mmCIF file of C-alpha atoms and ligand atoms in Angstrom:
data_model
loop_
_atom_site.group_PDB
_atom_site.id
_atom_site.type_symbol
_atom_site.label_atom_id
_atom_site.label_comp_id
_atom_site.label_asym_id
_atom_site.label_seq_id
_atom_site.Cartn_x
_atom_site.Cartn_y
_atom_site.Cartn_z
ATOM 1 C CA UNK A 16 4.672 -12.236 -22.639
ATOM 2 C CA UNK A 17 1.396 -10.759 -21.642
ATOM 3 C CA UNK A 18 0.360 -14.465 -19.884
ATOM 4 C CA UNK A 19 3.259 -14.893 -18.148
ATOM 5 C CA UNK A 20 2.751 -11.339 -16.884
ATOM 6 C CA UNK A 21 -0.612 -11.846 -15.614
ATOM 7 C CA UNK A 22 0.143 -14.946 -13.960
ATOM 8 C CA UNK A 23 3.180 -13.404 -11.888
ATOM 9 C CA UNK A 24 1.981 -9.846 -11.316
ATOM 10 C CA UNK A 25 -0.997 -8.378 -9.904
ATOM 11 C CA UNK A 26 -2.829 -5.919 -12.329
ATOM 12 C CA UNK A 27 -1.289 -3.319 -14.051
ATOM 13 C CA UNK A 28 -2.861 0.124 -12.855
ATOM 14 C CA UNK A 29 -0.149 2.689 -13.642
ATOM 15 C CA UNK A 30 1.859 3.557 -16.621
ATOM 16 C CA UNK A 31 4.930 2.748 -14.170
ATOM 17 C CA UNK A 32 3.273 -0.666 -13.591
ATOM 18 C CA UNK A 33 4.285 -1.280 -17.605
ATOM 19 C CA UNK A 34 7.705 -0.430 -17.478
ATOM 20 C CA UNK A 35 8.276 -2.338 -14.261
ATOM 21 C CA UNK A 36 7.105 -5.266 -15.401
ATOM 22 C CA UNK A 37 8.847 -5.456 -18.406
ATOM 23 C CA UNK A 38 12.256 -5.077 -17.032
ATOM 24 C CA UNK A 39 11.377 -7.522 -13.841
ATOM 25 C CA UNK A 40 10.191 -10.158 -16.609
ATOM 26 C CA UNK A 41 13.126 -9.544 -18.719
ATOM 27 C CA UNK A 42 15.612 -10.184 -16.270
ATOM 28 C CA UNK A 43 13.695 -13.069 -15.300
ATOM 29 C CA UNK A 44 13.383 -14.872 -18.485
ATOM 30 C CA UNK A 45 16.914 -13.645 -18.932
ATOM 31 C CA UNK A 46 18.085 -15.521 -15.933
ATOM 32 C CA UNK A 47 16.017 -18.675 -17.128
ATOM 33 C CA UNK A 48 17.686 -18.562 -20.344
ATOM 34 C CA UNK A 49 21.022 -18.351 -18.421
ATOM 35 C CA UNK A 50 20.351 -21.142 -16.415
ATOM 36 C CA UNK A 51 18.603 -23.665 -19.110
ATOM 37 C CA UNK A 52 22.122 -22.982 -20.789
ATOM 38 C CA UNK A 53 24.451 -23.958 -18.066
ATOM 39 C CA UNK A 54 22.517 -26.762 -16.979
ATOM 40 C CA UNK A 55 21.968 -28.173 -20.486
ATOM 41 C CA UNK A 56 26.042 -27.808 -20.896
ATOM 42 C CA UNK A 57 26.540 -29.050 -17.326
ATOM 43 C CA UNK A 58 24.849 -32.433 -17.734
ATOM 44 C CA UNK A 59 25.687 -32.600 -21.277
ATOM 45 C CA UNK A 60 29.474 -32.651 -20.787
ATOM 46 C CA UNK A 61 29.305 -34.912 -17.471
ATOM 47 C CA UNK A 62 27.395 -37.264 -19.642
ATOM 48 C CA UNK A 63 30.320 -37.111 -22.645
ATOM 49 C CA UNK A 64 33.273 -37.373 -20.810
ATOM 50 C CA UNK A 65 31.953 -39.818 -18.316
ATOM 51 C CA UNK A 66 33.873 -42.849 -17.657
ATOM 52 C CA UNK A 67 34.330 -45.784 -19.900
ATOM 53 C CA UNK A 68 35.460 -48.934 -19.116
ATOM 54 C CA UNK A 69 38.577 -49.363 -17.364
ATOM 55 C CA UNK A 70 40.922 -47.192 -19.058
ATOM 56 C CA UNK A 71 41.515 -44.069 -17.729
ATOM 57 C CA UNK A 72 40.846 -40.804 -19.206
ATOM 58 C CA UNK A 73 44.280 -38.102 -18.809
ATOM 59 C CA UNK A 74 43.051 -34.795 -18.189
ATOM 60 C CA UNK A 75 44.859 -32.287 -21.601
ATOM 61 C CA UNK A 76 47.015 -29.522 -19.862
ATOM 62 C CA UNK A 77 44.892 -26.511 -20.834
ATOM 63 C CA UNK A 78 45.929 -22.957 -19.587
ATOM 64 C CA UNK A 79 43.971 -20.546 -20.860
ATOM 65 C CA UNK A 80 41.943 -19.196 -23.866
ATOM 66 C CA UNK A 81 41.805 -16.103 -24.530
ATOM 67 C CA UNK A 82 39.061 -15.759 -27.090
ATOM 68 C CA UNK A 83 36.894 -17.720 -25.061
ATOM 69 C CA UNK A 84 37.703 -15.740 -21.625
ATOM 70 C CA UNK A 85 36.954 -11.850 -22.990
ATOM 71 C CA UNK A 86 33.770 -13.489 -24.620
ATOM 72 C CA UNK A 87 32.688 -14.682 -21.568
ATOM 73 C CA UNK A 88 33.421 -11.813 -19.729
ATOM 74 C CA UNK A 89 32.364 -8.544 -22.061
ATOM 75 C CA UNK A 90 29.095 -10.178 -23.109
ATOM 76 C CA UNK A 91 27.837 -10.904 -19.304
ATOM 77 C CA UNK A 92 29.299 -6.901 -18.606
ATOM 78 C CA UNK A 93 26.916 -5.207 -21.399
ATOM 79 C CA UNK A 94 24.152 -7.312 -20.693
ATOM 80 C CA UNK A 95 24.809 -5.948 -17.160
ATOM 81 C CA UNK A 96 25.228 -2.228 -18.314
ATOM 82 C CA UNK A 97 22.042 -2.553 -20.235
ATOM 83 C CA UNK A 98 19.817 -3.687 -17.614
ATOM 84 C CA UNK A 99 21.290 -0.965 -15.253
ATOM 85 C CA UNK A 100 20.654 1.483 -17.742
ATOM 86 C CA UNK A 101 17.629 0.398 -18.617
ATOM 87 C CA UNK A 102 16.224 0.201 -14.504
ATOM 88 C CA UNK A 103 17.725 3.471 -13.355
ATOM 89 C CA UNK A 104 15.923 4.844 -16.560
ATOM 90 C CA UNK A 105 12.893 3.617 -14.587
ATOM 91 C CA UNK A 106 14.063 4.753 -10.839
ATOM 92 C CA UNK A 107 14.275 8.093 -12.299
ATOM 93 C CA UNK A 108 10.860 8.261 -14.184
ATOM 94 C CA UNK A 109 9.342 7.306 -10.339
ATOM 95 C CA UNK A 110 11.411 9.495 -8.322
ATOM 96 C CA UNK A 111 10.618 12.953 -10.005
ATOM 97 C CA UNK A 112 6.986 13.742 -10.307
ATOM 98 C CA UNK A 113 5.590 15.961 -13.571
ATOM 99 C CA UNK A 114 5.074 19.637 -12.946
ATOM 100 C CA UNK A 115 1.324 19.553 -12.955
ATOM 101 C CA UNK A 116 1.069 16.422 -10.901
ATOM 102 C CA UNK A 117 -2.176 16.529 -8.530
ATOM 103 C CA UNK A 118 -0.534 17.050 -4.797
ATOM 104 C CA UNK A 119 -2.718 14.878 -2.112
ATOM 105 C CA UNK A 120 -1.311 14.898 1.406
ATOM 106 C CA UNK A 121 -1.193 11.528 2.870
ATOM 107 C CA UNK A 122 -1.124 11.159 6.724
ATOM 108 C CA UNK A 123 -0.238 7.687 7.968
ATOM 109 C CA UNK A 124 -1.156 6.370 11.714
ATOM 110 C CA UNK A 125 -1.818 3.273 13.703
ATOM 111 C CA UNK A 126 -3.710 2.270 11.966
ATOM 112 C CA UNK A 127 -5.333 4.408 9.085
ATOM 113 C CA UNK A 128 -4.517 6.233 6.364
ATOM 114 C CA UNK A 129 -5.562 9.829 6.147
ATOM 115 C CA UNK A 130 -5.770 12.232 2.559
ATOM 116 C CA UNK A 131 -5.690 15.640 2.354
ATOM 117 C CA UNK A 132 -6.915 16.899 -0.790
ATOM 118 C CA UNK A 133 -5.776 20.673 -2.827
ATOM 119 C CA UNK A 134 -9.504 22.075 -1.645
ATOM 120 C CA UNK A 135 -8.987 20.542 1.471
ATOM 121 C CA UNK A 136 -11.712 18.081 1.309
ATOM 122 C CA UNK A 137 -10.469 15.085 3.703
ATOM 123 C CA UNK A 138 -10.612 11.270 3.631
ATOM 124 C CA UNK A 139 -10.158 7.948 5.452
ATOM 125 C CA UNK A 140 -9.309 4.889 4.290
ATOM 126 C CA UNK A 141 -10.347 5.889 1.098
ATOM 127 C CA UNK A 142 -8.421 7.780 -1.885
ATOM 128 C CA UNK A 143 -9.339 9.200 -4.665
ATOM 129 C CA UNK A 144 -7.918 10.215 -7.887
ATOM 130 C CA UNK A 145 -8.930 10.926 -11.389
ATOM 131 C CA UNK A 146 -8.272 8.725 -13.916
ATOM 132 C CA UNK A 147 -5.451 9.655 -16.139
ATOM 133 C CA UNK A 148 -3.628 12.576 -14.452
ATOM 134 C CA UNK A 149 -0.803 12.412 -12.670
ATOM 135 C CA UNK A 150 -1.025 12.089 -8.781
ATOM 136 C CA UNK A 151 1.890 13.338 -6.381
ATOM 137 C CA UNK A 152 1.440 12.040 -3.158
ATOM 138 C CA UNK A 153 3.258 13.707 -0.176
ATOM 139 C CA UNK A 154 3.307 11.122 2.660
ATOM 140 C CA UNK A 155 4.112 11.552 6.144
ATOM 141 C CA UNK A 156 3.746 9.502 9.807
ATOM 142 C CA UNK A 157 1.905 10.930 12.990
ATOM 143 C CA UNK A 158 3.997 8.060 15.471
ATOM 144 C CA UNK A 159 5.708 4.923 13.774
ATOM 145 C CA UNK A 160 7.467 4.283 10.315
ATOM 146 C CA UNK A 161 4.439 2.858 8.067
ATOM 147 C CA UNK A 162 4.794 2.076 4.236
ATOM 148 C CA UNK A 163 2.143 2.797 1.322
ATOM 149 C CA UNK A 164 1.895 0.318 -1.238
ATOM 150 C CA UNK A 165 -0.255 0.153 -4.785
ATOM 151 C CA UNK A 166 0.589 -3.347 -5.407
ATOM 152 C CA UNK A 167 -1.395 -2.515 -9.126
ATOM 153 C CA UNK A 168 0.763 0.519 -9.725
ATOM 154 C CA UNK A 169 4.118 -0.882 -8.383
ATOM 155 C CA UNK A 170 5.113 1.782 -5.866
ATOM 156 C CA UNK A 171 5.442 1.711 -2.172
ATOM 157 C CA UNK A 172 7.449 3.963 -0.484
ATOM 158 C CA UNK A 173 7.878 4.152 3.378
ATOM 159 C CA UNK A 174 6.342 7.007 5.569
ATOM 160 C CA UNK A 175 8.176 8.274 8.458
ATOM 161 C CA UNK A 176 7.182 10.560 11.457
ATOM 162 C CA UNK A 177 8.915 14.697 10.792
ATOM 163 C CA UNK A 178 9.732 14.256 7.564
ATOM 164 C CA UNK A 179 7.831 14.182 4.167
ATOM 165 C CA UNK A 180 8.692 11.387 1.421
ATOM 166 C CA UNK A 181 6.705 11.147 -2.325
ATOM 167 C CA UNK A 182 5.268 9.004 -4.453
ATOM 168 C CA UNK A 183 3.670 9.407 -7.830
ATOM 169 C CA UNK A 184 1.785 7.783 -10.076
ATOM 170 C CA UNK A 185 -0.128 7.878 -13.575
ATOM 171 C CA UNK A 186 -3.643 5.631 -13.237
ATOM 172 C CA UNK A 187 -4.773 3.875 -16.093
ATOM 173 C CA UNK A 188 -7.530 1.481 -15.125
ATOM 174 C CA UNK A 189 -10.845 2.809 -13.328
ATOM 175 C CA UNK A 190 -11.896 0.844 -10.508
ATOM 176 C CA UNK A 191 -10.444 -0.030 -7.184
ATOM 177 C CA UNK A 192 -6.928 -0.708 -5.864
ATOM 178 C CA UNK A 193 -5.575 -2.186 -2.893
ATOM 179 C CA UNK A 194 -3.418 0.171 -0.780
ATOM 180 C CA UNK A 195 -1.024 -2.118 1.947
ATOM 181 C CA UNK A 196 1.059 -1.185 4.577
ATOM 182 C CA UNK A 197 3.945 -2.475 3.669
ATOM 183 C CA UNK A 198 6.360 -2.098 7.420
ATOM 184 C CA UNK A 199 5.409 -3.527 10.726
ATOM 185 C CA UNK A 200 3.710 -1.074 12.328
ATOM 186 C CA UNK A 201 2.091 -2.412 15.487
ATOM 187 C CA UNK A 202 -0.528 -5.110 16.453
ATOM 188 C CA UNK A 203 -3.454 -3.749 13.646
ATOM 189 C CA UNK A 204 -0.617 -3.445 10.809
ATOM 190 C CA UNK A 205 -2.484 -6.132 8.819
ATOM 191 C CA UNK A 206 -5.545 -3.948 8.697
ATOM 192 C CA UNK A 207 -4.156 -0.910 7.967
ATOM 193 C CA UNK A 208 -5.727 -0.707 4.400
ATOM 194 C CA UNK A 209 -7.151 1.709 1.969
ATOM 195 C CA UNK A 210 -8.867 1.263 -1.091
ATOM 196 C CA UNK A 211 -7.627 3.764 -4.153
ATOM 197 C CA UNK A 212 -10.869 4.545 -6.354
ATOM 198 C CA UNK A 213 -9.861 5.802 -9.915
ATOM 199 C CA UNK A 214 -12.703 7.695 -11.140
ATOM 200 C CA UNK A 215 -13.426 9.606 -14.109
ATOM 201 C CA UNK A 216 -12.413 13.225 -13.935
ATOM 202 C CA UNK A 217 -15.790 14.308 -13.318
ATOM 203 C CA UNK A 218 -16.362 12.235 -11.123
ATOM 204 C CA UNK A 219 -13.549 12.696 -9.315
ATOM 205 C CA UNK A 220 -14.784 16.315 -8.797
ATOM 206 C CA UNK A 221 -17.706 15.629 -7.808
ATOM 207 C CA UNK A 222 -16.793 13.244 -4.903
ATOM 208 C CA UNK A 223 -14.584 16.400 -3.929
ATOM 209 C CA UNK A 224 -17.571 18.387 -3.991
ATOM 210 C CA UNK A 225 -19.875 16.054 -2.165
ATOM 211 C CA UNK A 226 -18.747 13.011 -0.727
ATOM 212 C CA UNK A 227 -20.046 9.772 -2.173
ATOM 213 C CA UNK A 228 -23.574 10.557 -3.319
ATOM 214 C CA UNK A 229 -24.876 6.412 -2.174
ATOM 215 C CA UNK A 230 -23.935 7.835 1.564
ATOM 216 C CA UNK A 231 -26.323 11.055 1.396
ATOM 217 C CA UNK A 232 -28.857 8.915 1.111
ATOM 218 C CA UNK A 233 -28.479 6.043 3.585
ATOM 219 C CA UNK A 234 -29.765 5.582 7.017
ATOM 220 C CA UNK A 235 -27.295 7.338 9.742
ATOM 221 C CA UNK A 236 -26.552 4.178 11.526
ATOM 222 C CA UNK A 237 -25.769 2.213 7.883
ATOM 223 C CA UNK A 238 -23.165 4.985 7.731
ATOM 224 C CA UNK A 239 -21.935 4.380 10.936
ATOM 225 C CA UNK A 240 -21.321 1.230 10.042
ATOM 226 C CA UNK A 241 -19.338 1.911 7.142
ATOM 227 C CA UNK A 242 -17.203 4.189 9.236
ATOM 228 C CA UNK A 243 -16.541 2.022 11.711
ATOM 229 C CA UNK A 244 -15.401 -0.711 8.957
ATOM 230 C CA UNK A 245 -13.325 1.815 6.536
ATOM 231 C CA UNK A 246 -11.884 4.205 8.872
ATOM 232 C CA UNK A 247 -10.188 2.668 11.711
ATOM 233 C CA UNK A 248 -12.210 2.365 14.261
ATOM 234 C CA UNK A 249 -12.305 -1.547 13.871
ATOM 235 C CA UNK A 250 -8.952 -2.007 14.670
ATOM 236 C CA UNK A 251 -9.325 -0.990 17.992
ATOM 237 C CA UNK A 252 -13.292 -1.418 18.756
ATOM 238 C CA UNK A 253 -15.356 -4.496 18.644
ATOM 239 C CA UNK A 254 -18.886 -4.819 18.548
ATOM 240 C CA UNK A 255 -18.752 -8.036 19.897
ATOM 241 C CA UNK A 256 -18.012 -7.205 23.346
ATOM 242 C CA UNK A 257 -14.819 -8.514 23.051
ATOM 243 C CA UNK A 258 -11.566 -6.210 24.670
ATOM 244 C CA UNK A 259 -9.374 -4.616 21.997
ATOM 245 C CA UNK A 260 -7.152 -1.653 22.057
ATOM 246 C CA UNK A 261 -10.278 0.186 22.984
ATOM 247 C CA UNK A 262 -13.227 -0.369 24.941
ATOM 248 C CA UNK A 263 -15.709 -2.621 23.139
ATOM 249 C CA UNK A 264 -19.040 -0.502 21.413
ATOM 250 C CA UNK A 265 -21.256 -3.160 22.312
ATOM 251 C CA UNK A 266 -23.897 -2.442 25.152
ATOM 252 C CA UNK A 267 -22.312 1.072 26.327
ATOM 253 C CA UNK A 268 -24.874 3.539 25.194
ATOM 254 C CA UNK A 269 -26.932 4.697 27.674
ATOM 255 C CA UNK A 270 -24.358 3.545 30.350
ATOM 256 C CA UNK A 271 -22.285 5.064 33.019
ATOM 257 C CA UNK A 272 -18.417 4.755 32.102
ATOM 258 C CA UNK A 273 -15.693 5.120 34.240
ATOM 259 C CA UNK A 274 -12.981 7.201 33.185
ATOM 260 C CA UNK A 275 -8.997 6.921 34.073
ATOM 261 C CA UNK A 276 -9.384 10.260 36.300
ATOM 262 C CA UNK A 277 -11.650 8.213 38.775
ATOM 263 C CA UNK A 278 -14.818 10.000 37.180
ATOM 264 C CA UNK A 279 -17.728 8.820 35.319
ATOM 265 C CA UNK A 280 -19.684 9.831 32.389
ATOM 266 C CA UNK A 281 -22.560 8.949 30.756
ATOM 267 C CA UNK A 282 -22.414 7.573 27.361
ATOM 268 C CA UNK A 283 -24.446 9.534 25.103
ATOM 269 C CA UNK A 284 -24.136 11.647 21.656
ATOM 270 C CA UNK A 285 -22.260 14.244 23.177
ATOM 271 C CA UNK A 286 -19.711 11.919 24.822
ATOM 272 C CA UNK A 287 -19.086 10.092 21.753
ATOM 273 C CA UNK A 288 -18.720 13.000 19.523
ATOM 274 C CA UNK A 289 -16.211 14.085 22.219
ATOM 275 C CA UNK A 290 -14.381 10.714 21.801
ATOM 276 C CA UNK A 291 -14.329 11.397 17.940
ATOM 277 C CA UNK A 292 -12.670 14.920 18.057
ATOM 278 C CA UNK A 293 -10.932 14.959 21.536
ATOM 279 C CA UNK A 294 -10.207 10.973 22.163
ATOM 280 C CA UNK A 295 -7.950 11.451 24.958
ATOM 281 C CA UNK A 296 -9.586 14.171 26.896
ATOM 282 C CA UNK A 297 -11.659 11.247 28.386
ATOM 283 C CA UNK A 298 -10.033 8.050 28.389
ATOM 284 C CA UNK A 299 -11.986 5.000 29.800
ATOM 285 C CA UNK A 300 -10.737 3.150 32.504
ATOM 286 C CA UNK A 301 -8.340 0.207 31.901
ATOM 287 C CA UNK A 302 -7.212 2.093 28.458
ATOM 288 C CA UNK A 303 -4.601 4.091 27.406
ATOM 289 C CA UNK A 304 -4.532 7.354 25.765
ATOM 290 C CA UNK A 305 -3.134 6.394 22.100
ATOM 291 C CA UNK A 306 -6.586 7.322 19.980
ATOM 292 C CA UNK A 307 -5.762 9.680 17.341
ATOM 293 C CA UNK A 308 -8.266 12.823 17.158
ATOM 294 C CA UNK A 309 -10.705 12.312 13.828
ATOM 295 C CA UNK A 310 -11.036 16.428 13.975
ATOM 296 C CA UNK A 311 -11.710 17.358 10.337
ATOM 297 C CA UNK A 312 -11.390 13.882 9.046
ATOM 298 C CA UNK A 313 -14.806 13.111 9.396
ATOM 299 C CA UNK A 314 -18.352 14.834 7.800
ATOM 300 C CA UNK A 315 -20.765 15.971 10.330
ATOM 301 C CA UNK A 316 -23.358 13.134 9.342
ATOM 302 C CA UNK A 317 -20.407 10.319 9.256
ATOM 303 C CA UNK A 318 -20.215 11.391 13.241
ATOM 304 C CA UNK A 319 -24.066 11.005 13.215
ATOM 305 C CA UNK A 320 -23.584 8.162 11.794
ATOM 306 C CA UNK A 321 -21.472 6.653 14.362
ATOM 307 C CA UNK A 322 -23.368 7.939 17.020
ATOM 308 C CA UNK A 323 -26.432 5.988 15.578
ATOM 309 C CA UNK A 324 -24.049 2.901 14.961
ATOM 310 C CA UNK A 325 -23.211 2.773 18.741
ATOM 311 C CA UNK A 326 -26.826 3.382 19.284
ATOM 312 C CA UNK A 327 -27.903 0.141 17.801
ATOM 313 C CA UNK A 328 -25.034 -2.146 19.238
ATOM 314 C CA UNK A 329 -27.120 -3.257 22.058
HETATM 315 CU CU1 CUA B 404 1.309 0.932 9.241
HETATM 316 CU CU2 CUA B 404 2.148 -1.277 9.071
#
C-alpha cells in the first residue's frame, strides 16, 4: 500500500500522518472495490439479459427477498460502524494533546506567522521543534480568521482573533515542513508561509539558546535579506520600486519621506528601527496604518540587519 500512499499523499511527518492515511486509503480502496463490483454486475447483467431476436422477454413478478435484502443492508451498516469507529478513534487521538506535550504559542497575522516559545525565545516564519516529542501548539489571530496547516503531519486547524484553538503533533522525520495557510485571509494569503524545522533535541535547544548559529556569522545586510524574505516584510515591501501594501525599500535611504500627518522625516537607522517596533507611529504618505509592530519578534542584529538591507537597495 506504501506506493499508492506515496503517490497520493505528501510525506508522512507525524505519527498522526500514519493513522490518517491508512483510514483515508482504506476507505478509498474500499470505495474502488465497491464500485469495480457494481459496475462489473451492471454491465454484466445488461449484457445477459439483453435483447434477442424478436421475441420478447416477460419481466418474472418478483416481490421481495428477504435473505438478499438484510444482507445487503447489515453488511454496508458494519462496514459503516467500523470505519466510524475506527476515524473518531483518530479525531480523538488529535484533539487531546499528551500531558507533557511541548506548549509553543502561535500568533497568526496578515501575513506571518509568529511562535512563542516556553523560555520565551520568539520566531518568524520559522518553527521549531524537537524531533520526537510531542508539540502542543496554542494558536490564535491578531485581525482575520487564518488556518495552520502541516500538509506532512495532516493537521490544520483554523486560528481565530479572541479566542485560542490547538493543535498537536508527534514529528518523526528531521528536516523541513511546509506550514500553509489554509483560509483566505487577504491579498498576501498565498505567502503566508512558514517552514517547520524538526531538529534533534539538542539541537533544538540550542537554536533556543542562540538563534541559528549560520546567521551569527553572516554579513548584517545578508541577514537583512533573509528577514525581509522569511518574515513578512515581502508581502508588503518591494525592492523593486514597485507599490505594494507598503512603500517600496528601494532608493529611500538617505531620503526625505513624507508622512500622513503632513510632516517629513528622514530615512535613516533610527527611522527604520522605529518602523520595525512602532510601524504606525509614522505612517508614510499614501499608506495606511495596518503594519503589525515586530516588538520582541525580532533579535537586535536581525533589525541591523534590515537596516543594512535597506541600506544597500539603492
Ligand atoms: Cu492567513 Cu490565509
Amino acid at each position: 500500500m506504501d506506493w499508492l500512499r506515496s503517490w497520493m499523499m505528501p510525506a508522512q511527518g507525524s505519527a498522526y500522518a500514519r493513522q490518517v492515511d491508512t483510514v483515508y486509503l482504506s476507505i478509498t480502496i474500499l470505495c474502488a472495490l465497491l464500485f469495480l463490483m457494481i459496475a462489473a454486475m451492471a454491465l454484466g447483467w445488461a449484457w445477459k439479459y439483453r435483447q434477442r431476436g424478436d421475441v420478447p422477454l416477460k419481466t418474472p413478478y418478483i416481490t421481495h427477498n428477504l435473505a438478499l435484502e438484510l444482507t445487503w443492508s447489515i453488511i454496508p451498516v458494519l462496514i459503516c460502524i467500523g470505519l466510524f469507529i475506527w476515524g473518531f478513534h483518530g479525531y480523538m487521538n488529535a484533539s487531546i494533546p499528551p500531558q507533557d506535550a511541548l506548549e509553543i504559542q502561535v500568533t497568526g497575522k496578515k501575513w506571518l506567522w509568529a511562535f512563542e516559545y516556553p523560555n520565551g525565545t520568539r520566531s518568524i516564519g520559522d518553527l521549531h521543534v524537537p524531533l520526537g516529542k510531542p508539540v502542543k501548539l496554542v494558536m490564535s489571530s491578531e485581525d482575520v480568521i487564518h488556518s495552520f496547516f502541516i500538509p506532512s503531519f495532516r493537521i490544520k486547524q483554523d486560528v481565530l482573533p479572541n479566542r485560542y484553538t490547538e493543535l498537536w503533533f508527534q514529528p518523526t522525520e528531521p528536516g523541513v515542513h511546509q506550514v500553509f495557510c489554509a483560509e483566505y485571509c487577504g491579498k498576501s494569503h498565498s505567502d503566508m508561509m512558514a517552514r517547520t524545522h524538526v531538529d534533534s533535541p539538542e539541537k533544538y535547544e540550542e537554536w533556543l539558546e542562540n538563534g541559528d548559529p549560520e546567521m551569527q556569522k553572516m554579513p548584517l545586510a545578508e541577514i537583512g535579506k533573509l528577514v525581509y524574505d522569511n518574515r513578512g516584510c515581502a508581502q508588503c515591501h518591494s525592492v523593486d520600486g514597485s507599490r505594494g501594501q507598503g512603500p517600496s525599500f528601494k532608493g529611500i535611504w538617505g531620503q526625505q519621506q513624507r508622512l500622513s500627518d503632513g510632516s517629513t522625516v528622514l530615512v535613516d537607522a533610527n527611522y527604520i528601527r522605529d518602523s520595525v517596533l512602532n510601524p504606525n507611529s509614522k505612517v508614510a504618505i499614501g499608506f495606511e496604518p495596518v503594519m503589525p509592530t515586530f516588538q520582541g519578534l525580532l533579535r537586535e542584529r536581525e533589525i541591523l540587519g534590515v537596516i543594512e538591507y535597506i541600506k544597500s537597495l539603492k
